[in-house]
PDB file of C-alpha atoms and ligand atoms in Angstrom:
ATOM      1  CA  MET I   7       0.293   0.196  -0.160  1.00  0.00           C
ATOM      2  CA  THR I   8       1.175   3.800  -1.021  1.00  0.00           C
ATOM      3  CA  VAL I   9       1.261   5.847   1.977  1.00  0.00           C
ATOM      4  CA  ILE I  10       0.080   9.683   1.021  1.00  0.00           C
ATOM      5  CA  THR I  11       1.504  12.206   3.100  1.00  0.00           C
ATOM      6  CA  ALA I  12       0.255  15.287   2.130  1.00  0.00           C
ATOM      7  CA  LEU I  13       1.808  18.804   3.709  1.00  0.00           C
ATOM      8  CA  PRO I  14       0.711  22.317   3.357  1.00  0.00           C
ATOM      9  CA  ASP I  15       3.484  23.318   0.915  1.00  0.00           C
ATOM     10  CA  ALA I  16       6.738  22.066  -0.757  1.00  0.00           C
ATOM     11  CA  GLU I  17       8.578  23.320   1.777  1.00  0.00           C
ATOM     12  CA  ALA I  18       7.214  20.784   4.217  1.00  0.00           C
ATOM     13  CA  ALA I  19       7.224  18.401   1.531  1.00  0.00           C
ATOM     14  CA  CYS I  20      10.671  18.801   0.901  1.00  0.00           C
ATOM     15  CA  ARG I  21      11.485  18.411   4.579  1.00  0.00           C
ATOM     16  CA  ARG I  22       9.760  15.321   5.093  1.00  0.00           C
ATOM     17  CA  VAL I  23      11.940  13.961   2.444  1.00  0.00           C
ATOM     18  CA  ALA I  24      14.987  15.490   3.734  1.00  0.00           C
ATOM     19  CA  ASN I  25      13.998  13.560   7.184  1.00  0.00           C
ATOM     20  CA  LEU I  26      13.225  10.322   5.412  1.00  0.00           C
ATOM     21  CA  LEU I  27      16.536  10.386   3.784  1.00  0.00           C
ATOM     22  CA  ALA I  28      18.460  11.375   7.096  1.00  0.00           C
ATOM     23  CA  SER I  29      16.919   8.649   8.954  1.00  0.00           C
ATOM     24  CA  TYR I  30      17.543   6.004   6.645  1.00  0.00           C
ATOM     25  CA  ILE I  31      21.058   7.371   5.950  1.00  0.00           C
ATOM     26  CA  ALA I  32      21.489   6.942  10.242  1.00  0.00           C
ATOM     27  CA  ASP I  33      20.303   3.611  10.281  1.00  0.00           C
ATOM     28  CA  ALA I  34      22.423   2.124   7.772  1.00  0.00           C
ATOM     29  CA  ARG I  35      25.445   3.991   9.688  1.00  0.00           C
ATOM     30  CA  GLN I  36      24.659   2.041  12.878  1.00  0.00           C
ATOM     31  CA  LEU I  37      24.300  -1.481  11.312  1.00  0.00           C
ATOM     32  CA  GLY I  38      27.895  -0.670   9.490  1.00  0.00           C
ATOM     33  CA  ASN I  39      25.983  -1.016   5.599  1.00  0.00           C
ATOM     34  CA  GLN I  40      26.929   0.811   2.753  1.00  0.00           C
ATOM     35  CA  VAL I  41      23.656   2.805   1.621  1.00  0.00           C
ATOM     36  CA  ASN I  42      22.924   3.136  -2.190  1.00  0.00           C
ATOM     37  CA  VAL I  43      20.444   6.353  -2.860  1.00  0.00           C
ATOM     38  CA  ALA I  44      18.956   6.913  -6.287  1.00  0.00           C
ATOM     39  CA  LEU I  45      17.959  10.625  -6.609  1.00  0.00           C
ATOM     40  CA  ALA I  46      15.692  12.371  -8.591  1.00  0.00           C
ATOM     41  CA  GLY I  47      16.438  15.397 -10.283  1.00  0.00           C
ATOM     42  CA  GLY I  48      14.789  18.464 -11.752  1.00  0.00           C
ATOM     43  CA  SER I  49      13.784  21.043  -9.786  1.00  0.00           C
ATOM     44  CA  THR I  50      11.218  19.893  -6.859  1.00  0.00           C
ATOM     45  CA  PRO I  51      13.833  18.098  -4.641  1.00  0.00           C
ATOM     46  CA  ARG I  52      16.602  21.040  -4.800  1.00  0.00           C
ATOM     47  CA  ARG I  53      15.401  22.268  -1.386  1.00  0.00           C
ATOM     48  CA  ALA I  54      14.745  18.723  -0.151  1.00  0.00           C
ATOM     49  CA  TYR I  55      18.713  18.191  -0.884  1.00  0.00           C
ATOM     50  CA  GLN I  56      19.587  21.655   0.502  1.00  0.00           C
ATOM     51  CA  LEU I  57      17.868  20.480   3.916  1.00  0.00           C
ATOM     52  CA  LEU I  58      19.308  16.854   3.949  1.00  0.00           C
ATOM     53  CA  ALA I  59      23.232  18.258   3.074  1.00  0.00           C
ATOM     54  CA  ASP I  60      22.647  20.762   6.420  1.00  0.00           C
ATOM     55  CA  MET I  61      21.462  18.258   8.599  1.00  0.00           C
ATOM     56  CA  GLU I  62      23.700  15.364   7.898  1.00  0.00           C
ATOM     57  CA  GLY I  63      27.144  14.902   9.440  1.00  0.00           C
ATOM     58  CA  SER I  64      28.546  11.791   8.075  1.00  0.00           C
ATOM     59  CA  TRP I  65      28.717  10.623   4.428  1.00  0.00           C
ATOM     60  CA  ASP I  66      31.250   7.815   4.680  1.00  0.00           C
ATOM     61  CA  HIS I  67      29.020   5.005   3.546  1.00  0.00           C
ATOM     62  CA  VAL I  68      27.087   6.958   1.146  1.00  0.00           C
ATOM     63  CA  HIS I  69      26.547   6.274  -2.332  1.00  0.00           C
ATOM     64  CA  LEU I  70      24.455   8.613  -4.825  1.00  0.00           C
ATOM     65  CA  TRP I  71      23.345   7.505  -7.929  1.00  0.00           C
ATOM     66  CA  LEU I  72      20.927   9.192 -10.241  1.00  0.00           C
ATOM     67  CA  GLY I  73      17.535   7.964 -11.098  1.00  0.00           C
ATOM     68  CA  ASP I  74      17.748   9.554 -14.216  1.00  0.00           C
ATOM     69  CA  GLU I  75      20.167  11.761 -16.305  1.00  0.00           C
ATOM     70  CA  ARG I  76      20.010  14.210 -19.253  1.00  0.00           C
ATOM     71  CA  CYS I  77      22.874  13.828 -21.412  1.00  0.00           C
ATOM     72  CA  VAL I  78      24.305  16.898 -21.537  1.00  0.00           C
ATOM     73  CA  PRO I  79      28.073  18.080 -20.345  1.00  0.00           C
ATOM     74  CA  ASP I  80      28.941  17.559 -16.542  1.00  0.00           C
ATOM     75  CA  ASP I  81      28.775  21.465 -15.800  1.00  0.00           C
ATOM     76  CA  ASP I  82      25.353  22.015 -17.923  1.00  0.00           C
ATOM     77  CA  PRO I  83      23.031  23.590 -15.572  1.00  0.00           C
ATOM     78  CA  GLU I  84      20.524  20.920 -16.891  1.00  0.00           C
ATOM     79  CA  SER I  85      22.621  18.503 -15.372  1.00  0.00           C
ATOM     80  CA  ASN I  86      20.878  16.434 -12.804  1.00  0.00           C
ATOM     81  CA  ALA I  87      24.340  15.567 -11.203  1.00  0.00           C
ATOM     82  CA  LEU I  88      25.623  19.210 -10.781  1.00  0.00           C
ATOM     83  CA  MET I  89      22.258  20.122  -9.161  1.00  0.00           C
ATOM     84  CA  VAL I  90      22.997  16.991  -6.723  1.00  0.00           C
ATOM     85  CA  GLU I  91      26.773  18.010  -6.248  1.00  0.00           C
ATOM     86  CA  GLU I  92      26.175  21.805  -5.564  1.00  0.00           C
ATOM     87  CA  GLU I  93      23.391  20.969  -3.070  1.00  0.00           C
ATOM     88  CA  ILE I  94      24.984  17.746  -1.386  1.00  0.00           C
ATOM     89  CA  CYS I  95      28.244  17.751  -2.186  1.00  0.00           C
ATOM     90  CA  LYS I  96      29.757  20.760  -2.274  1.00  0.00           C
ATOM     91  CA  ARG I  97      27.197  21.876   0.983  1.00  0.00           C
ATOM     92  CA  ALA I  98      28.405  18.388   2.900  1.00  0.00           C
ATOM     93  CA  ARG I  99      29.882  19.593   6.623  1.00  0.00           C
ATOM     94  CA  ALA I 100      32.053  16.274   6.423  1.00  0.00           C
ATOM     95  CA  THR I 101      33.718  14.042   3.494  1.00  0.00           C
ATOM     96  CA  PRO I 102      30.760  14.198   0.559  1.00  0.00           C
ATOM     97  CA  PRO I 103      29.236  11.055  -0.032  1.00  0.00           C
ATOM     98  CA  VAL I 104      30.314   9.149  -3.567  1.00  0.00           C
ATOM     99  CA  LEU I 105      27.806  10.262  -6.583  1.00  0.00           C
ATOM    100  CA  HIS I 106      28.163   8.265  -9.406  1.00  0.00           C
ATOM    101  CA  ARG I 107      28.057  10.454 -12.580  1.00  0.00           C
ATOM    102  CA  ILE I 108      27.100   9.252 -16.069  1.00  0.00           C
ATOM    103  CA  SER I 109      29.989   9.020 -18.959  1.00  0.00           C
ATOM    104  CA  HIS I 110      29.437   9.137 -22.181  1.00  0.00           C
ATOM    105  CA  TYR I 111      27.012  12.015 -22.523  1.00  0.00           C
ATOM    106  CA  ASP I 112      27.267  12.572 -26.191  1.00  0.00           C
ATOM    107  CA  ARG I 113      26.489   8.864 -26.718  1.00  0.00           C
ATOM    108  CA  PRO I 114      23.127   7.574 -24.894  1.00  0.00           C
ATOM    109  CA  ASP I 115      23.269   3.735 -25.466  1.00  0.00           C
ATOM    110  CA  ASP I 116      26.998   3.857 -24.219  1.00  0.00           C
ATOM    111  CA  ALA I 117      26.105   5.962 -21.166  1.00  0.00           C
ATOM    112  CA  ALA I 118      23.108   3.803 -20.475  1.00  0.00           C
ATOM    113  CA  TRP I 119      25.300   0.419 -20.669  1.00  0.00           C
ATOM    114  CA  ALA I 120      28.374   2.012 -18.549  1.00  0.00           C
ATOM    115  CA  TYR I 121      26.203   3.157 -15.973  1.00  0.00           C
ATOM    116  CA  GLY I 122      24.402  -0.274 -15.728  1.00  0.00           C
ATOM    117  CA  MET I 123      27.117  -2.084 -15.574  1.00  0.00           C
ATOM    118  CA  GLU I 124      28.362   0.537 -12.708  1.00  0.00           C
ATOM    119  CA  ILE I 125      25.493  -0.127 -10.703  1.00  0.00           C
ATOM    120  CA  ILE I 126      25.817  -4.342 -11.148  1.00  0.00           C
ATOM    121  CA  GLU I 127      29.317  -4.061 -10.042  1.00  0.00           C
ATOM    122  CA  ALA I 128      27.869  -2.246  -6.904  1.00  0.00           C
ATOM    123  CA  MET I 129      24.869  -4.248  -6.204  1.00  0.00           C
ATOM    124  CA  GLY I 130      24.833  -7.114  -8.238  1.00  0.00           C
ATOM    125  CA  PRO I 131      22.819  -8.715 -11.322  1.00  0.00           C
ATOM    126  CA  GLU I 132      19.499  -7.370 -10.210  1.00  0.00           C
ATOM    127  CA  PRO I 133      20.453  -4.557  -8.512  1.00  0.00           C
ATOM    128  CA  VAL I 134      18.178  -3.814  -5.175  1.00  0.00           C
ATOM    129  CA  PHE I 135      18.869   0.179  -4.501  1.00  0.00           C
ATOM    130  CA  ASP I 136      18.175   0.714  -0.925  1.00  0.00           C
ATOM    131  CA  PHE I 137      16.363   4.253  -1.465  1.00  0.00           C
ATOM    132  CA  VAL I 138      15.264   5.451  -4.674  1.00  0.00           C
ATOM    133  CA  LEU I 139      13.909   9.231  -4.949  1.00  0.00           C
ATOM    134  CA  LEU I 140      11.285   9.789  -7.527  1.00  0.00           C
ATOM    135  CA  GLY I 141       9.860  13.000  -9.225  1.00  0.00           C
ATOM    136  CA  LEU I 142       6.802  13.752 -11.279  1.00  0.00           C
ATOM    137  CA  GLY I 143       6.771  15.306 -14.095  1.00  0.00           C
ATOM    138  CA  GLU I 144       3.640  17.256 -15.652  1.00  0.00           C
ATOM    139  CA  ASP I 145       3.187  15.072 -18.268  1.00  0.00           C
ATOM    140  CA  GLY I 146       3.288  12.050 -16.010  1.00  0.00           C
ATOM    141  CA  HIS I 147       6.808  11.026 -16.231  1.00  0.00           C
ATOM    142  CA  THR I 148       8.971   9.974 -13.775  1.00  0.00           C
ATOM    143  CA  ALA I 149      12.785   9.744 -13.655  1.00  0.00           C
ATOM    144  CA  SER I 150      13.139   9.712 -17.335  1.00  0.00           C
ATOM    145  CA  LEU I 151      10.495   7.333 -18.217  1.00  0.00           C
ATOM    146  CA  PHE I 152       7.826   8.993 -20.533  1.00  0.00           C
ATOM    147  CA  PRO I 153       4.205   8.085 -20.840  1.00  0.00           C
ATOM    148  CA  GLY I 154       4.138   6.197 -24.268  1.00  0.00           C
ATOM    149  CA  HIS I 155       7.892   6.237 -24.956  1.00  0.00           C
ATOM    150  CA  PRO I 156       9.006   2.754 -25.312  1.00  0.00           C
ATOM    151  CA  ALA I 157      11.940   3.241 -23.142  1.00  0.00           C
ATOM    152  CA  ALA I 158       9.309   3.481 -20.427  1.00  0.00           C
ATOM    153  CA  ALA I 159       8.605  -0.261 -21.275  1.00  0.00           C
ATOM    154  CA  ALA I 160      12.309  -1.390 -20.675  1.00  0.00           C
ATOM    155  CA  GLU I 161      12.299  -4.232 -18.447  1.00  0.00           C
ATOM    156  CA  VAL I 162      15.839  -6.038 -19.185  1.00  0.00           C
ATOM    157  CA  ALA I 163      18.635  -3.682 -18.388  1.00  0.00           C
ATOM    158  CA  PRO I 164      19.171  -1.845 -15.179  1.00  0.00           C
ATOM    159  CA  VAL I 165      19.244   1.268 -17.120  1.00  0.00           C
ATOM    160  CA  VAL I 166      17.720   2.481 -20.448  1.00  0.00           C
ATOM    161  CA  ALA I 167      18.899   4.994 -23.149  1.00  0.00           C
ATOM    162  CA  VAL I 168      16.243   7.482 -23.991  1.00  0.00           C
ATOM    163  CA  ARG I 169      16.001   9.456 -26.924  1.00  0.00           C
ATOM    164  CA  GLY I 170      13.544  11.814 -28.685  1.00  0.00           C
ATOM    165  CA  ALA I 171      12.060  12.592 -24.642  1.00  0.00           C
ATOM    166  CA  PRO I 172       9.429  14.965 -24.991  1.00  0.00           C
ATOM    167  CA  LYS I 173      10.581  17.361 -22.314  1.00  0.00           C
ATOM    168  CA  PRO I 174      14.306  18.826 -23.102  1.00  0.00           C
ATOM    169  CA  PRO I 175      16.839  17.901 -23.413  1.00  0.00           C
ATOM    170  CA  PRO I 176      15.880  14.732 -25.287  1.00  0.00           C
ATOM    171  CA  ASP I 177      18.739  12.499 -25.253  1.00  0.00           C
ATOM    172  CA  ARG I 178      18.802  10.929 -21.561  1.00  0.00           C
ATOM    173  CA  ILE I 179      19.543   7.769 -19.493  1.00  0.00           C
ATOM    174  CA  SER I 180      16.831   6.028 -16.476  1.00  0.00           C
ATOM    175  CA  LEU I 181      16.736   3.523 -14.304  1.00  0.00           C
ATOM    176  CA  THR I 182      14.334   0.954 -15.535  1.00  0.00           C
ATOM    177  CA  LEU I 183      10.804   0.028 -13.948  1.00  0.00           C
ATOM    178  CA  PRO I 184      11.570  -3.175 -12.706  1.00  0.00           C
ATOM    179  CA  VAL I 185      14.933  -1.637 -10.799  1.00  0.00           C
ATOM    180  CA  LEU I 186      12.512   1.120  -9.098  1.00  0.00           C
ATOM    181  CA  ARG I 187      10.140  -1.268  -8.288  1.00  0.00           C
ATOM    182  CA  ARG I 188      12.443  -3.427  -6.332  1.00  0.00           C
ATOM    183  CA  ALA I 189      14.015  -0.930  -4.177  1.00  0.00           C
ATOM    184  CA  LYS I 190      13.892  -1.117  -0.623  1.00  0.00           C
ATOM    185  CA  LYS I 191      11.830   2.148  -0.432  1.00  0.00           C
ATOM    186  CA  THR I 192      10.448   4.081  -2.779  1.00  0.00           C
ATOM    187  CA  ILE I 193       9.220   7.654  -2.216  1.00  0.00           C
ATOM    188  CA  LEU I 194       7.644   9.799  -5.051  1.00  0.00           C
ATOM    189  CA  LEU I 195       7.942  13.963  -4.421  1.00  0.00           C
ATOM    190  CA  ALA I 196       5.219  15.980  -5.912  1.00  0.00           C
ATOM    191  CA  ALA I 197       4.149  20.046  -5.375  1.00  0.00           C
ATOM    192  CA  GLY I 198       2.471  22.308  -7.117  1.00  0.00           C
ATOM    193  CA  ASP I 199      -0.823  22.662  -8.624  1.00  0.00           C
ATOM    194  CA  GLU I 200       0.495  21.450 -11.755  1.00  0.00           C
ATOM    195  CA  LYS I 201       0.957  18.010 -10.404  1.00  0.00           C
ATOM    196  CA  ARG I 202      -2.379  17.297  -9.461  1.00  0.00           C
ATOM    197  CA  GLU I 203      -3.617  15.703 -12.554  1.00  0.00           C
ATOM    198  CA  PRO I 204      -0.741  13.383 -13.186  1.00  0.00           C
ATOM    199  CA  LEU I 205      -0.629  12.551  -9.711  1.00  0.00           C
ATOM    200  CA  ASP I 206      -3.956  11.730  -9.304  1.00  0.00           C
ATOM    201  CA  ARG I 207      -3.127   9.215 -12.342  1.00  0.00           C
ATOM    202  CA  VAL I 208      -0.154   7.477 -10.387  1.00  0.00           C
ATOM    203  CA  LEU I 209      -2.414   7.207  -7.170  1.00  0.00           C
ATOM    204  CA  ALA I 210      -4.867   5.366  -9.114  1.00  0.00           C
ATOM    205  CA  GLY I 211      -2.925   3.528 -10.696  1.00  0.00           C
ATOM    206  CA  ASP I 212      -3.321   4.570 -13.959  1.00  0.00           C
ATOM    207  CA  GLU I 213      -0.625   2.319 -16.455  1.00  0.00           C
ATOM    208  CA  GLY I 214      -0.725   5.118 -18.832  1.00  0.00           C
ATOM    209  CA  VAL I 215       1.680   6.781 -16.679  1.00  0.00           C
ATOM    210  CA  PRO I 216       5.200   5.403 -15.989  1.00  0.00           C
ATOM    211  CA  PRO I 217       4.530   5.386 -12.250  1.00  0.00           C
ATOM    212  CA  GLY I 218       1.157   4.162 -11.985  1.00  0.00           C
ATOM    213  CA  ARG I 219       2.758   0.866 -12.843  1.00  0.00           C
ATOM    214  CA  LEU I 220       5.042   0.981  -9.631  1.00  0.00           C
ATOM    215  CA  GLY I 221       2.285  -0.385  -7.703  1.00  0.00           C
ATOM    216  CA  ALA I 222       2.972  -2.109  -4.053  1.00  0.00           C
ATOM    217  CA  GLY I 223       6.826  -0.864  -5.290  1.00  0.00           C
ATOM    218  CA  LEU I 224       5.842   2.748  -4.390  1.00  0.00           C
ATOM    219  CA  ASP I 225       5.842   3.294  -0.480  1.00  0.00           C
ATOM    220  CA  GLU I 226       5.207   6.834  -0.260  1.00  0.00           C
ATOM    221  CA  VAL I 227       4.112   9.805  -1.760  1.00  0.00           C
ATOM    222  CA  VAL I 228       5.215  12.759  -0.325  1.00  0.00           C
ATOM    223  CA  CYS I 229       3.381  15.871  -1.659  1.00  0.00           C
ATOM    224  CA  ASP I 230       1.982  19.160  -0.476  1.00  0.00           C
ATOM    225  CA  VAL I 231      -1.703  19.618  -0.908  1.00  0.00           C
ATOM    226  CA  ALA I 232      -1.692  21.893  -4.337  1.00  0.00           C
ATOM    227  CA  ALA I 233      -0.823  18.535  -5.720  1.00  0.00           C
ATOM    228  CA  HIS I 234      -3.117  16.600  -3.623  1.00  0.00           C
ATOM    229  CA  PRO I 235      -6.019  18.507  -2.027  1.00  0.00           C
ATOM    230  CA  GLY I 236      -7.480  15.058  -0.719  1.00  0.00           C
TER     231      GLY I 236
HETATM  232  O1  LIG W 305      13.154  16.137 -15.987  1.00  0.00           O
HETATM  233  C1  LIG W 305      12.969  15.648 -15.263  1.00  0.00           C
HETATM  234  O2  LIG W 305      11.733  16.111 -14.651  1.00  0.00           O
HETATM  235  C2  LIG W 305      11.522  15.352 -13.416  1.00  0.00           C
HETATM  236  C3  LIG W 305      10.296  16.443 -12.833  1.00  0.00           C
HETATM  237  O3  LIG W 305      11.127  17.757 -12.878  1.00  0.00           O
HETATM  238  P1  LIG W 305      10.493  18.798 -11.912  1.00  0.00           P
HETATM  239  O4  LIG W 305      11.289  20.013 -12.266  1.00  0.00           O
HETATM  240  O5  LIG W 305       9.343  18.796 -12.141  1.00  0.00           O
HETATM  241  O6  LIG W 305      10.633  18.632 -10.316  1.00  0.00           O
HETATM  242  C4  LIG W 305      12.755  14.877 -12.750  1.00  0.00           C
HETATM  243  O7  LIG W 305      12.117  13.955 -11.426  1.00  0.00           O
HETATM  244  C5  LIG W 305      13.852  14.119 -13.155  1.00  0.00           C
HETATM  245  O8  LIG W 305      14.619  13.942 -12.723  1.00  0.00           O
HETATM  246  C6  LIG W 305      14.353  14.912 -14.624  1.00  0.00           C
HETATM  247  O9  LIG W 305      15.366  14.553 -14.843  1.00  0.00           O
END
């Protein structure tokens, strides 16, 4: 069952996400475990990452991955990794976490293959992330899995190349739905009234939007009341 946590505003939703991540990271630290976290890009989670960086004291055991990446140079403002680097790694109060960036941004197939191999080397042939944070596009995409795009149907590899994405930039890579479903904890963050319609579809299990196909693999939706008036 998916828990829905609807909070007064985006700031409160981001704080909830930061708290969830911080407590997951702290539990793993106590158990002496490495923790593999896949993060959302885009604009909504930026504040959650700032709050997390300000509250977290130790990142030694944390590996950050990208749930999806835009195929752009490392220093391009559209790069999801650049956002994570700025808001978490550069703000970290201790040695920063390991951030796994993509390579071959100019060749999406090679980028997807290499990132998939890196994930398999770290987590085995059927990779299980400890924590996945997903976003939600106005068109109902999550990570870089867009409604009706063939990449959203990819099942075999952990990572798929996405060409011709309807939202720029057109070339991307994305974790595939089976990997998102298998994660130990998967949270979706959505804020703003422009996310209301796609979020309704996700919560109704509408398979026309990729996150609507996560089923029981989606543990919690954290949103503001603009996205989910209830
Ligand atoms: O392009 C992307 O969009 C989604 C949603 O982003 P937002 O700006 O509406 O929060 C994001 O989850 C994804 O990681 C990103 O590449």
